[in-house]
Coordinates of C-alpha atoms in Angstrom, one line a residue:
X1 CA 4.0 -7.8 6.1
X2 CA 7.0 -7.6 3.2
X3 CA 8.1 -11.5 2.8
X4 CA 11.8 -12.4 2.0
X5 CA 11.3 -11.9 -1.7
X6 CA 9.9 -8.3 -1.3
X7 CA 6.5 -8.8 -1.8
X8 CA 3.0 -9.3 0.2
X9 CA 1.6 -12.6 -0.1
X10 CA -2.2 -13.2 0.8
X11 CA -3.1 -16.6 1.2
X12 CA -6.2 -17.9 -0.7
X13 CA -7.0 -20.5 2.4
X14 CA -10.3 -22.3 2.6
X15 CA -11.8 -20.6 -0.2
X16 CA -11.8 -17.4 2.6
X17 CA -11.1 -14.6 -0.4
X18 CA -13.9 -16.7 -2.4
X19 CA -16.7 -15.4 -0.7
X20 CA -17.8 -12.4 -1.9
X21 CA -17.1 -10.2 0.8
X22 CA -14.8 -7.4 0.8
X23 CA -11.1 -8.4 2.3
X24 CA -9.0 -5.7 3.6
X25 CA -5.6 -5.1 4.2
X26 CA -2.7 -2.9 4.8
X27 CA 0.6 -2.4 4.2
X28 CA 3.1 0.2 6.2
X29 CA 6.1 1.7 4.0
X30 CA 9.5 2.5 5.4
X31 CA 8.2 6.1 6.1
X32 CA 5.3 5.1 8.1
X33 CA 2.7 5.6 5.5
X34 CA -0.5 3.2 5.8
X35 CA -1.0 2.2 2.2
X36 CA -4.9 0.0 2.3
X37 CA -5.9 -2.4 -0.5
X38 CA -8.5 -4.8 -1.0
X39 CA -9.1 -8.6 -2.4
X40 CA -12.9 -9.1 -3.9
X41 CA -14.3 -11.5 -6.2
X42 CA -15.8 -9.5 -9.0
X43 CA -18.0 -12.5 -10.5
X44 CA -19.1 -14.5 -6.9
X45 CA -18.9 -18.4 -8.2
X46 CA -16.1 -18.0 -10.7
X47 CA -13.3 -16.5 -8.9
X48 CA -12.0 -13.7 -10.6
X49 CA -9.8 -11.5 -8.3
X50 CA -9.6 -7.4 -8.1
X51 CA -7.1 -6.2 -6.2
X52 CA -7.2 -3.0 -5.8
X53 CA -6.3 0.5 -3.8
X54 CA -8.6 1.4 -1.1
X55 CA -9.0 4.7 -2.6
X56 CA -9.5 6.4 -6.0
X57 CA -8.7 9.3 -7.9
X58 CA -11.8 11.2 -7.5
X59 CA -13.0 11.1 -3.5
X60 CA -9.3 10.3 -2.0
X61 CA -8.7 7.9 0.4
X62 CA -12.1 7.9 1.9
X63 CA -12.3 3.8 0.8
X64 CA -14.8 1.6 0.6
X65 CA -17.8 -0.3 1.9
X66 CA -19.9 -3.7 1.1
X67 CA -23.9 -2.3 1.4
X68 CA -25.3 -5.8 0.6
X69 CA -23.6 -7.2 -2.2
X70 CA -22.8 -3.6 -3.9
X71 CA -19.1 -2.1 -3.3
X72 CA -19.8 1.9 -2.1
X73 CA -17.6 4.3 -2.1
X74 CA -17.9 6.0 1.4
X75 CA -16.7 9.5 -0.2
X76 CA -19.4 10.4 -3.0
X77 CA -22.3 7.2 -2.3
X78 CA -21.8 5.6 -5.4
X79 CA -22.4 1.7 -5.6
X80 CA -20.2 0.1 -8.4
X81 CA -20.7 -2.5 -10.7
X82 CA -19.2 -5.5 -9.3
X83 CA -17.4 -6.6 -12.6
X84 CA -15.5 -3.0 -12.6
X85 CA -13.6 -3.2 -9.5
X86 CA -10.4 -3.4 -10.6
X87 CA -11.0 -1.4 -14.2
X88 CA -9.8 2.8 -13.9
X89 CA -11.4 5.5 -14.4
X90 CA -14.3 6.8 -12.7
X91 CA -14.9 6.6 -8.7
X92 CA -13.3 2.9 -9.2
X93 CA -10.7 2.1 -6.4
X94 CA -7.2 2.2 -8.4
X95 CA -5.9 -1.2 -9.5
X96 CA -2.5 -2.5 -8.1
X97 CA -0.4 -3.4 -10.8
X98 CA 1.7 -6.6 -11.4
X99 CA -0.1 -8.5 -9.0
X100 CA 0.6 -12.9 -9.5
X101 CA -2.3 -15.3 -8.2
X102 CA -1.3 -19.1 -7.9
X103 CA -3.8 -21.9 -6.5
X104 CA -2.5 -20.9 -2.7
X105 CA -1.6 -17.1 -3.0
X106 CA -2.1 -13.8 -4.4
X107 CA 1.4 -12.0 -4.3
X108 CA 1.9 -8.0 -4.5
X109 CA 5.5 -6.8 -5.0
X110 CA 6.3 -4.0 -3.1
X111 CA 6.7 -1.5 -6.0
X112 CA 3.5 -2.5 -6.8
X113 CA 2.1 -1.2 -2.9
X114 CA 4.4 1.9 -3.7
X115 CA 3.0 3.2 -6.5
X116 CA -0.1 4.1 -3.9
X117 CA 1.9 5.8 -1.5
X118 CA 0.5 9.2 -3.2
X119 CA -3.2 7.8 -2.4
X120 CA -2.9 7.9 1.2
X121 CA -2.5 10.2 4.2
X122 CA -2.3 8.3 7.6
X123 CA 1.4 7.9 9.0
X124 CA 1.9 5.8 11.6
X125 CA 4.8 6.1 14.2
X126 CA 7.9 4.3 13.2
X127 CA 11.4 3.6 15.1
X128 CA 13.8 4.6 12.3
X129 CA 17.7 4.5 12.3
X130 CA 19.4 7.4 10.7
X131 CA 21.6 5.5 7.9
X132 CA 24.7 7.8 8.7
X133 CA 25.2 7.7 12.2
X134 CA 23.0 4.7 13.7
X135 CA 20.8 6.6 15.7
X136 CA 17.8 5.4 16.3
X137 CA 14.6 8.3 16.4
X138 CA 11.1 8.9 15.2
X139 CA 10.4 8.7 12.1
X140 CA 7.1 11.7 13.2
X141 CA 9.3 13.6 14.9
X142 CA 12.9 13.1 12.8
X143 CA 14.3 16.7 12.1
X144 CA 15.8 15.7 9.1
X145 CA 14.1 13.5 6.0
X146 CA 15.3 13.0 2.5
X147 CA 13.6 10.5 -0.1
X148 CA 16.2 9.1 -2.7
X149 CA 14.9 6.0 -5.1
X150 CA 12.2 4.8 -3.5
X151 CA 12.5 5.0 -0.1
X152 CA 12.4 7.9 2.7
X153 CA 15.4 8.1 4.9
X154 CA 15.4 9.9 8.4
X155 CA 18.2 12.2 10.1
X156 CA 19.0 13.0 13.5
X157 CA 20.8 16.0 12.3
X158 CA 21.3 18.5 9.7
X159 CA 25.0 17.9 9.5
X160 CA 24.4 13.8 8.9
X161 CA 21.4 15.0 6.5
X162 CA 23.7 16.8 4.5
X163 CA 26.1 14.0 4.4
X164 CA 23.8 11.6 2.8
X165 CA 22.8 14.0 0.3
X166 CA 25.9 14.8 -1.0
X167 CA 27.1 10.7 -1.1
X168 CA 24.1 8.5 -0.8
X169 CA 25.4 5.3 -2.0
X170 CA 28.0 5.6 0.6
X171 CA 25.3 5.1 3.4
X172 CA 22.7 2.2 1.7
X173 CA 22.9 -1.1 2.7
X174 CA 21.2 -3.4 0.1

């Protein structure tokens, strides 16, 4: 879903993310965790964008729901004021940060999509390569698993594992 330039890039195509309704997506990080966000148009008729975490500080990553034109949050009930999707605080979903909108896309850098790693529990299966020796394995079943900047790298054994650790650089490819 990451384009060349590192970033997600929703299309705003035939007015689709204009009406109303609740648009969701997804995004999978190198590790395998599912990272959900949402598009909605917080004033239907004037387009004005939140784009937001499908989960918030208080009830987790139990999302969200339309019920009629109201956005619910499935954990705790509460219906939200339209206009404050995208604000914090309260059982709002967390905004994404640093998101650009243009007259054919909304874009989301990766960092961006990153910073709600934390927000989210579901890992998906992966097909990782362990950086020092090539091997390819599980990233749900890799022995081995270091995070260094912002990614999470996988090891097929505790002797490559404690190669990278000591020399990292030595083993990233840009």
């Amino acid at each position: 879903m990451l384009a060349a330039d590192d970033a997600v890039h929703l299309p705003i195509a035939a007015d689709k993310l204009k009406d109303g309704d609740l648009h969701r997506y997804a995004w999978v990080s190198s590790e395998g965790k599912v990272v959900r966000f949402f598009v909605i148009d917080r004033f239907p008729g004037e387009w004005s964008p939140a784009v937001v975490f499908d989960a918030c500080m208080l009830c987790g990553d139990t999302g969200y729901a339309m019920q009629g034109d109201q956005v619910m949050c499935i954990g705790c009930g509460v219906r939200l004021f339209r206009p404050s999707v995208g604000k914090t605080g309260g059982c709002n979903p967390v905004p994404i940060e640093d998101w650009v909108m243009n007259a054919d896309e909304i874009r989301i850098p990766r960092k961006s999509l990153e910073a709600g790693l934390q927000l989210f529990k579901a890992v998906v299966e992966l097909e990782v390569v362990d950086p020092v020796d090539g091997s390819r394995l599980k990233n749900t079943t890799a022995p081995h698993r270091y995070s260094y900047g912002t990614k999470t790298y996988f090891f097929a054994s505790e002797a490559n594992y404690q190669r990278f650790v000591d020399d990292p650089e030595l083993f990233i490819k840009d």
